[in-house]
Short mmCIF file of C-alpha atoms in Angstrom, two decimals:
data_model
loop_
_atom_site.label_atom_id
_atom_site.label_comp_id
_atom_site.label_asym_id
_atom_site.label_seq_id
_atom_site.Cartn_x
_atom_site.Cartn_y
_atom_site.Cartn_z
CA MET A 1 95.79 198.93 91.29
CA SER A 2 96.95 196.89 88.37
CA ASN A 3 100.64 197.07 89.03
CA PRO A 4 101.50 198.31 92.53
CA GLU A 5 104.93 196.73 92.26
CA LEU A 6 105.82 199.38 89.72
CA ILE A 7 105.03 202.13 92.20
CA ARG A 8 107.01 200.36 94.89
CA GLN A 9 109.95 200.22 92.55
CA LEU A 10 109.60 203.91 91.82
CA LEU A 11 109.71 204.66 95.53
CA ARG A 12 112.69 202.42 96.10
CA HIS A 13 114.64 204.30 93.49
CA GLN A 14 113.28 207.70 94.41
CA GLY A 15 116.55 208.87 95.90
CA ASP A 16 118.45 207.77 92.80
CA PHE A 17 116.05 209.59 90.54
CA MET A 18 116.24 212.74 92.61
CA ALA A 19 120.04 212.68 92.48
CA TYR A 20 119.95 212.04 88.76
CA LEU A 21 117.62 214.98 88.37
CA MET A 22 119.87 217.13 90.50
CA ALA A 23 122.71 216.36 88.13
CA MET A 24 120.50 217.44 85.25
CA VAL A 25 118.87 220.56 86.65
CA ARG A 26 120.93 221.34 89.80
CA ASP A 27 117.90 222.67 91.57
CA LEU A 28 116.13 220.68 94.27
CA ASP A 29 112.76 222.31 93.76
CA ALA A 30 112.87 221.71 90.03
CA ALA A 31 114.01 218.12 90.60
CA GLU A 32 111.11 217.58 92.93
CA GLU A 33 108.59 218.94 90.50
CA ILE A 34 109.96 216.82 87.69
CA PHE A 35 109.85 213.74 89.88
CA GLN A 36 106.21 214.44 90.64
CA ASN A 37 105.40 214.66 86.97
CA ALA A 38 107.23 211.40 86.36
CA ALA A 39 105.37 209.81 89.26
CA VAL A 40 102.07 210.77 87.66
CA VAL A 41 103.13 209.09 84.43
CA VAL A 42 104.14 205.95 86.31
CA MET A 43 100.87 206.02 88.23
CA GLN A 44 98.90 206.25 85.02
CA HIS A 45 100.76 203.30 83.62
CA ALA A 46 100.50 201.26 86.79
CA THR A 47 96.77 201.78 87.11
CA GLY A 48 95.94 201.54 83.45
CA PRO A 49 94.03 198.60 82.04
CA ASP A 50 96.96 197.58 79.90
CA ALA A 51 99.61 197.77 82.60
CA GLU A 52 102.33 195.25 81.96
CA PRO A 53 105.17 194.13 84.18
CA ILE A 54 108.36 196.10 83.67
CA ARG A 55 111.53 194.04 83.54
CA ASP A 56 113.89 196.76 84.78
CA ALA A 57 111.89 199.31 86.73
CA ARG A 58 114.92 201.46 87.53
CA ALA A 59 115.88 201.84 83.89
CA TRP A 60 112.28 202.30 82.83
CA GLY A 61 111.62 204.83 85.55
CA LYS A 62 114.83 206.68 84.77
CA GLU A 63 113.79 207.04 81.16
CA ILE A 64 110.49 208.56 82.23
CA VAL A 65 112.30 210.86 84.63
CA ARG A 66 114.77 211.85 81.93
CA ARG A 67 112.05 212.68 79.43
CA GLN A 68 110.15 214.66 82.03
CA ALA A 69 113.33 216.55 82.87
CA LEU A 70 114.02 217.41 79.25
CA GLN A 71 110.41 218.51 78.81
CA TYR A 72 110.69 220.63 81.95
CA LEU A 73 113.91 222.23 80.77
CA ARG A 74 112.36 223.05 77.43
CA ALA A 75 109.19 224.45 78.92
CA LYS A 76 110.38 226.10 82.09
CA GLY A 77 114.13 226.08 82.07
CA ARG A 78 114.58 229.70 81.21
CA ALA A 79 111.74 230.98 83.36
CA ALA A 80 112.83 228.85 86.28
CA ARG A 81 116.41 230.05 85.88
CA VAL A 82 117.63 226.50 85.43
CA ALA A 83 120.69 226.65 83.22
CA ALA A 84 121.03 224.15 80.42
CA VAL A 85 123.54 221.35 80.70
CA GLU A 86 125.79 220.53 77.77
CA PRO A 87 124.34 217.60 75.79
CA GLU A 88 127.53 215.56 75.95
CA LEU A 89 127.53 215.85 79.74
CA LEU A 90 123.92 214.69 79.89
CA VAL A 91 124.94 211.61 77.93
CA GLN A 92 127.69 210.82 80.42
CA ILE A 93 125.40 211.38 83.41
CA ASP A 94 123.04 208.89 81.82
CA ARG A 95 125.81 206.36 81.38
CA ALA A 96 127.00 206.75 84.96
CA PHE A 97 123.48 206.25 86.25
CA ASP A 98 122.79 203.28 84.01
CA ASP A 99 126.06 201.53 84.84
CA ASP A 100 125.68 201.91 88.58
CA ALA A 101 124.67 198.54 89.97
CA THR A 102 125.42 199.22 93.63
CA ASP A 103 123.26 196.95 95.72
CA PRO A 104 120.90 198.18 98.44
CA ALA A 105 123.11 196.97 101.29
CA ASP A 106 126.04 199.00 100.04
CA ARG A 107 123.81 202.01 99.57
CA GLN A 108 122.68 201.65 103.14
CA ARG A 109 126.30 201.56 104.29
CA GLU A 110 126.97 204.72 102.34
CA LEU A 111 124.01 206.39 103.93
CA ASP A 112 125.11 205.39 107.42
CA ALA A 113 128.64 206.57 106.71
CA LEU A 114 127.37 209.87 105.38
CA ARG A 115 125.33 210.41 108.50
CA GLU A 116 128.43 209.99 110.60
CA CYS A 117 130.53 212.14 108.29
CA ALA A 118 127.95 214.93 108.38
CA THR A 119 128.24 215.11 112.15
CA ARG A 120 131.96 215.72 111.75
CA LEU A 121 131.64 218.70 109.47
CA PRO A 122 132.62 222.05 110.91
CA ASP A 123 129.52 223.79 112.17
CA VAL A 124 129.42 226.46 109.51
CA GLN A 125 129.67 223.93 106.69
CA ARG A 126 127.04 221.77 108.23
CA ARG A 127 124.81 224.74 108.59
CA MET A 128 125.27 225.65 104.96
CA VAL A 129 124.46 222.12 103.84
CA ALA A 130 121.34 222.14 106.00
CA MET A 131 120.23 225.47 104.63
CA ARG A 132 120.80 224.30 101.10
CA TYR A 133 119.19 220.86 101.33
CA GLU A 134 116.66 221.24 104.12
CA GLY A 135 115.77 224.89 103.70
CA ARG A 136 116.24 225.09 99.92
CA ALA A 137 117.99 228.37 100.52
CA SER A 138 119.71 230.21 97.70
CA PHE A 139 123.44 230.87 97.79
CA ASP A 140 122.60 234.50 98.45
CA ALA A 141 120.42 233.66 101.43
CA ILE A 142 123.01 231.30 102.85
CA GLY A 143 125.69 233.90 102.35
CA THR A 144 123.68 236.46 104.23
CA ALA A 145 123.19 234.03 107.08
CA VAL A 146 126.82 233.04 107.41
CA GLY A 147 128.45 236.30 106.40
CA ARG A 148 129.90 235.22 103.06
CA THR A 149 129.33 236.06 99.44
CA ALA A 150 127.12 233.84 97.33
CA ALA A 151 130.12 232.78 95.27
CA ALA A 152 132.02 231.83 98.42
CA VAL A 153 129.07 229.77 99.61
CA GLN A 154 128.88 228.00 96.27
CA ARG A 155 132.56 227.11 96.42
CA SER A 156 132.33 226.08 100.03
CA LEU A 157 129.41 223.75 99.34
CA SER A 158 131.34 222.15 96.50
CA ARG A 159 134.28 221.57 98.80
CA THR A 160 131.98 220.21 101.47
CA ARG A 161 130.49 217.72 99.05
CA ARG A 162 134.00 216.59 98.18
CA MET A 163 134.88 216.23 101.86
CA LEU A 164 131.77 214.19 102.52
CA HIS A 165 132.48 211.98 99.54
CA ASP A 166 136.04 211.33 100.69
CA CYS A 167 134.92 210.76 104.26
CA VAL A 168 132.31 208.21 103.16
CA GLN A 169 134.80 206.39 100.96
CA SER A 170 137.32 206.33 103.76
CA LYS A 171 134.82 204.85 106.17
CA LEU A 172 133.61 202.25 103.72
CA THR A 173 137.06 200.97 102.95
CA ARG A 174 137.58 200.30 106.64
CA LEU A 175 134.44 198.19 106.95
CA PRO A 176 134.66 194.40 106.70
CA GLY A 177 133.44 193.33 103.29
CA ALA A 178 133.76 196.87 102.06
CA MET A 179 132.92 197.91 98.55
CA PRO A 180 135.86 197.87 96.17
CA MET B 1 135.39 217.58 116.52
CA THR B 2 137.37 214.92 114.78
CA ALA B 3 139.18 216.00 111.67
CA MET B 4 137.72 214.91 108.37
CA PRO B 5 139.85 212.40 106.53
CA SER B 6 141.87 214.07 103.86
CA GLN B 7 142.33 211.13 101.54
CA ARG B 8 140.81 207.84 100.69
CA ASP B 9 142.34 204.65 101.93
CA GLY B 10 141.49 202.70 98.82
CA GLY B 11 139.36 202.60 95.73
CA PRO B 12 140.24 204.31 92.51
CA PRO B 13 143.10 206.80 92.45
CA PRO B 14 141.83 210.25 93.30
CA SER B 15 141.53 212.80 90.54
CA ARG B 16 141.27 216.27 91.91
CA GLU B 17 140.18 217.70 88.60
CA LEU B 18 137.42 215.15 88.13
CA ASP B 19 136.14 215.53 91.68
CA ASP B 20 136.28 219.28 91.50
CA LEU B 21 134.38 219.39 88.23
CA ILE B 22 131.70 217.03 89.52
CA THR B 23 131.15 218.89 92.76
CA GLN B 24 131.10 222.23 91.00
CA HIS B 25 128.58 220.91 88.52
CA PHE B 26 126.17 219.87 91.27
CA ASP B 27 126.25 223.40 92.63
CA GLY B 28 125.74 224.94 89.22
CA GLY B 29 129.23 226.39 89.19
CA LEU B 30 130.45 224.90 85.91
CA ASP B 31 130.39 226.97 82.76
CA PRO B 32 129.81 225.25 79.39
CA ALA B 33 133.54 224.76 78.86
CA GLY B 34 133.84 223.11 82.25
CA GLN B 35 130.87 220.89 81.50
CA ARG B 36 132.43 219.78 78.24
CA ARG B 37 135.71 219.04 80.01
CA LEU B 38 133.83 216.98 82.59
CA ALA B 39 132.03 215.10 79.82
CA GLU B 40 135.37 214.42 78.18
CA LEU B 41 136.82 212.94 81.37
CA LEU B 42 133.72 210.84 81.95
CA ALA B 43 133.69 209.54 78.38
CA ALA B 44 137.32 208.53 78.59
CA ALA B 45 137.18 206.15 81.53
CA PRO B 46 134.66 203.88 83.23
CA ALA B 47 136.39 204.70 86.52
CA ALA B 48 135.48 208.34 86.04
CA ARG B 49 131.85 207.43 85.50
CA ALA B 50 132.00 205.27 88.60
CA THR B 51 133.19 208.33 90.49
CA LEU B 52 130.24 210.31 89.18
CA ALA B 53 127.93 207.46 90.20
CA ARG B 54 129.33 207.69 93.76
CA TYR B 55 128.58 211.40 93.81
CA LEU B 56 125.07 210.70 92.54
CA ARG B 57 124.56 208.25 95.42
CA LEU B 58 126.00 210.79 97.81
CA GLU B 59 123.53 213.35 96.52
CA ALA B 60 120.69 210.88 96.96
CA ALA B 61 121.80 210.17 100.51
CA LEU B 62 122.11 213.87 101.30
CA ILE B 63 118.59 214.46 100.04
CA ARG B 64 117.32 211.62 102.20
CA LEU B 65 119.06 212.90 105.31
CA ALA B 66 117.90 216.42 104.65
CA SER B 67 114.33 215.26 104.12
CA ALA B 68 114.52 213.71 107.56
CA GLY B 69 115.99 216.88 109.03
CA LEU B 70 119.16 215.05 110.00
CA VAL B 71 121.76 217.30 108.47
CA GLY B 72 121.16 220.48 110.34
CA PRO B 73 121.77 220.14 114.08
CA VAL B 74 124.76 222.10 115.25
CA ALA B 75 127.38 220.92 117.70
CA GLY B 76 125.91 220.09 121.06
CA ASP B 77 122.61 218.99 119.61
CA ASP B 78 123.93 215.82 118.03
CA ALA B 79 123.08 213.44 120.80
CA ALA B 80 119.53 214.61 120.92
CA VAL B 81 118.85 214.46 117.24
CA ILE B 82 121.16 212.00 115.54
CA PRO B 83 120.83 208.41 116.70
CA ARG B 84 123.89 206.47 117.64
CA PRO B 85 125.24 204.14 115.00
CA ARG B 86 124.47 200.46 115.33
CA ALA B 87 126.85 197.60 114.90
CA ASP B 88 124.74 196.32 112.04
CA VAL B 89 125.33 198.98 109.48
CA GLY B 90 123.12 197.29 106.98
CA SER B 91 120.04 198.22 108.93
CA SER B 92 119.26 201.70 110.22
CA PRO B 93 116.26 201.63 112.54
CA TRP B 94 116.08 205.41 112.69
CA LEU B 95 115.74 205.62 108.97
CA ARG B 96 112.96 203.08 108.69
CA PRO B 97 110.18 205.39 109.80
CA VAL B 98 111.76 208.21 107.87
CA THR B 99 111.93 206.13 104.74
CA LEU B 100 108.42 204.93 105.23
CA ALA B 101 107.22 208.44 105.83
CA ILE B 102 108.86 209.64 102.66
CA ALA B 103 107.59 206.68 100.73
CA GLY B 104 104.15 207.05 102.23
CA GLY B 105 103.97 210.72 101.51
CA THR B 106 105.13 210.32 97.99
CA LEU B 107 103.01 207.31 97.28
CA ALA B 108 99.97 209.05 98.66
CA ALA B 109 100.71 212.06 96.54
CA VAL B 110 101.07 209.84 93.52
CA VAL B 111 97.74 208.23 94.28
CA ILE B 112 96.01 211.54 94.80
CA VAL B 113 97.57 213.21 91.81
CA GLY B 114 96.73 210.17 89.74
CA LEU B 115 93.18 210.36 90.94
CA PHE B 116 92.94 214.01 90.10
CA ASN B 117 94.52 213.45 86.78
CA ALA B 118 91.65 211.19 85.82
CA ARG B 119 89.05 213.80 86.74
CA PRO B 120 87.75 216.81 84.87
CA ALA B 121 89.84 219.82 85.76
CA THR B 122 86.98 221.80 87.17
CA GLU B 123 85.58 219.05 89.34
CA HIS B 124 86.28 219.11 93.07
CA LEU B 125 86.35 216.32 95.56
CA HIS B 126 83.31 216.12 97.77
CA GLY B 127 83.30 215.04 101.36
CA GLY B 128 82.65 211.38 100.70
CA GLU B 129 85.33 211.32 98.07
CA VAL B 130 87.93 212.38 100.59
CA ALA B 131 87.10 209.21 102.44
CA SER B 132 87.50 207.27 99.22
CA VAL B 133 90.88 208.83 98.66
CA ALA B 134 91.87 208.01 102.22
CA GLU B 135 90.76 204.44 101.76
CA ARG B 136 92.70 204.16 98.57
CA TRP B 137 95.71 205.60 100.31
CA LEU B 138 95.36 203.00 103.04
CA GLU B 139 95.04 200.27 100.46
CA VAL B 140 98.10 201.29 98.53
CA ARG B 141 100.09 202.03 101.64
CA ALA B 142 99.23 198.65 103.11
CA ALA B 143 100.30 196.92 99.94
CA ASP B 144 103.52 198.88 99.99
CA ALA B 145 104.19 198.11 103.65
CA GLY B 146 103.83 194.43 102.89
CA ALA B 147 106.63 194.69 100.39
CA TRP B 148 109.33 195.78 102.81
CA PRO B 149 111.98 193.21 103.53
CA GLU B 150 111.79 191.17 106.68
CA GLY B 151 112.68 193.28 109.69
CA HIS B 152 111.90 196.54 107.95
CA GLU B 153 108.29 196.86 109.01
CA LEU B 154 107.20 200.04 110.69
CA GLU B 155 108.25 200.09 114.29
CA ALA B 156 105.75 200.67 117.05
CA HIS B 157 105.45 204.36 117.71
CA GLU B 158 103.22 205.68 120.43
CA PRO B 159 102.33 209.32 119.93
CA GLU B 160 102.55 211.40 123.04
CA GLY B 161 100.48 214.47 123.69
CA ASP B 162 100.85 217.05 120.99
CA GLU B 163 103.34 215.08 118.97
CA PRO B 164 103.53 216.56 115.50
CA ASP B 165 104.26 213.63 113.25
CA THR B 166 103.33 210.03 112.87
CA PRO B 167 106.02 208.28 110.86
CA GLY B 168 104.42 206.08 108.26
CA GLY B 169 101.00 207.50 108.90
CA PRO B 170 98.92 209.41 106.42
CA PRO B 171 100.58 212.67 105.39
CA ALA B 172 99.34 215.85 107.01
CA TRP B 173 97.48 217.08 103.99
CA LEU B 174 95.38 213.94 103.83
CA VAL B 175 94.75 214.09 107.53
CA ALA B 176 93.68 217.70 107.15
CA ALA B 177 91.38 216.80 104.29
CA MET B 178 89.85 214.03 106.38
CA ALA B 179 89.31 216.43 109.23
CA ASP B 180 87.78 219.04 107.01
CA GLU B 181 85.38 216.42 105.77
CA GLU B 182 84.07 216.24 109.31
CA LEU B 183 83.79 220.00 109.42
CA ALA B 184 82.32 220.41 105.98
CA ASP B 185 78.83 221.15 107.22
CA CYS B 186 79.73 223.58 109.96
CA GLY B 187 81.47 226.14 107.87
CA PRO B 188 85.11 226.60 108.94
CA SER B 189 87.41 227.04 105.98
CA LEU B 190 91.13 226.68 105.86
CA PRO B 191 92.70 229.93 104.67
CA GLU B 192 95.13 229.65 101.82
CA GLN B 193 98.11 230.31 104.05
CA ASP B 194 97.04 227.51 106.34
CA VAL B 195 96.79 225.17 103.41
CA ARG B 196 100.42 225.83 102.67
CA ASN B 197 101.31 225.26 106.30
CA ALA B 198 99.48 221.96 106.38
CA GLU B 199 101.43 220.80 103.38
CA ARG B 200 104.65 221.22 105.30
CA GLY B 201 103.86 217.92 106.93
CA ASN B 202 104.55 216.30 103.62
CA PRO B 203 108.21 215.27 103.52
CA TRP B 204 108.42 215.88 99.82
CA ARG B 205 106.82 219.30 99.99
CA PHE B 206 104.43 218.99 97.11
CA HIS B 207 103.14 222.47 97.81
CA ARG B 208 105.58 223.87 95.28
CA SER B 209 103.91 222.10 92.41
CA ALA B 210 101.18 223.87 90.50
CA LYS B 211 99.56 220.50 90.04
CA TRP B 212 99.70 219.87 93.72
CA THR B 213 98.38 223.31 94.55
CA LYS B 214 95.46 222.62 92.28
CA ALA B 215 94.84 219.35 94.03
CA MET B 216 94.92 221.04 97.41
CA GLU B 217 92.53 223.69 96.23
CA GLY B 218 90.21 220.92 95.17
CA PHE B 219 90.47 219.27 98.53
CA VAL B 220 90.25 222.21 100.84
CA HIS B 221 88.57 225.05 99.06
CA GLY B 222 86.31 223.14 96.74
CA GLN B 223 84.09 221.58 99.30
CA LEU B 224 84.24 224.55 101.65
CA ALA B 225 83.94 227.32 99.12
CA ASP B 226 80.96 228.91 100.79
CA CYS B 227 82.42 228.90 104.27
CA GLU B 228 83.80 232.10 105.67
CA THR B 229 84.60 231.25 109.25
CA SER B 230 88.28 230.73 109.91
CA LEU B 231 89.57 227.61 111.55
CA PRO B 232 90.17 228.03 115.29
CA GLU B 233 93.76 228.62 116.23
CA GLN B 234 94.22 225.25 117.87
CA ASP B 235 92.92 223.44 114.84
CA VAL B 236 95.17 225.41 112.54
CA ARG B 237 98.14 224.50 114.68
CA ASN B 238 97.13 220.87 114.69
CA ALA B 239 96.63 220.87 110.96
CA GLU B 240 100.06 222.41 110.51
CA ARG B 241 101.61 219.66 112.53
CA GLY B 242 99.58 216.82 111.13
CA ASN B 243 98.51 216.16 114.70
CA PRO B 244 96.66 212.85 114.75
CA TRP B 245 94.92 213.55 118.01
CA ARG B 246 92.75 216.20 116.49
CA PHE B 247 91.02 213.54 114.48
CA HIS B 248 90.20 211.07 117.19
CA ARG B 249 86.53 211.32 116.26
CA SER B 250 87.18 209.81 112.87
CA ALA B 251 86.74 206.06 112.63
CA LYS B 252 88.88 206.15 109.54
CA TRP B 253 91.66 207.83 111.44
CA THR B 254 91.36 205.29 114.23
CA THR B 255 91.78 202.56 111.67
CA ALA B 256 94.78 204.32 110.23
CA MET B 257 96.34 204.76 113.65
CA GLU B 258 95.85 201.13 114.53
CA GLY B 259 97.29 200.06 111.25
CA PHE B 260 100.24 202.37 110.90
CA VAL B 261 101.28 203.13 114.43
CA HIS B 262 101.08 199.62 115.76
CA GLY B 263 102.32 198.00 112.63
CA GLN B 264 99.39 195.65 112.27
CA LEU B 265 97.89 196.75 109.02
CA ALA B 266 100.16 194.87 106.69
CA ARG B 267 99.77 191.63 108.63
CA ASP B 268 96.02 191.96 108.95
CA GLU B 269 95.49 192.64 105.33
CA GLY B 270 98.21 190.34 104.12
#
């Protein structure tokens, strides 16, 4: 293992990369597959004879993830029913990711806050989130399970994400030394 | 149930349009015009991009919680499944094993996929090579464990009975491959469906990848291609659950258990 630190860095930022991929492809399975492909590239680099230290592993890893995502969208996007994202939006997603310098402690606080906020969701919303993120269920499947249309599920999940975001922000601003 | 807060107490001024566009985008509900409008808002203000960054972090956190199965419990199950919050919010003990499990699973997959990537496509792993892969996994995992910040080492975790998972331990598919190495001479093969089941022990569910499927075929079917006897029911169930106790005969597994369950590996090898 010529550069195990690189793989450690990849794992530390795995959640970030998955979220970034979700913003690009909006499909958890596709994001996962792209991340795998990116991980293989990183592994090849890290174990190669010419492996060199990477100054900013997050930025470097993100670039690999981004290229893998674009390659995936070109190759499989249509077949995988992953709709294309407007190029100008991809640019802004990139900027938002690159500019985000939130430190690990603050990320941990966000995670803890989200865990608490999730417990406060109404049961049906929580169930839908679980089906979507844990079960990878389609909007149709969720709708069947909860007695709603797919479109209603999609809207409800969007509202739920907004509620969770607001709940997390509300909790964080009440903590001592909270993020600005 | 306590009501969800309806507004933020601080931070940037809320923009309903921006938030709505972002959340709709994540669910694939934005048409091209909506995407261009969102891009326009994001390009116009750093604060808007900071809002998107918060949603990206929220998405990452949701994925982490979901991977740990901590989103789903319905009312009444909370106390049994979701740990109580600690005063020190900067450290979540319940997430440590989850994080390590995710990291371990992914790292192992990276190692294995990397290994396969360097091999001819038609070549399969033989029994002894499974051991080599396991050793490499241990090596990389140990190095990774040593990198966690002080206080974030794997907590002691004593498996009980038929416990399905070992946080931080080798992922189920590797365990299954190690077990099948022991069985390679006696004939039992793991049916394709069981292979998929075994992969469910992997928190990142690599079974969906064609590359991963190929790797699994190499592991499980390659060395056992001539075997026709099905795995006994108990063994299938154990393989599905990544049950460590099935593999008590393996010295390699014993080493892994000592290292990962009791948290000694990193110190010993460090």
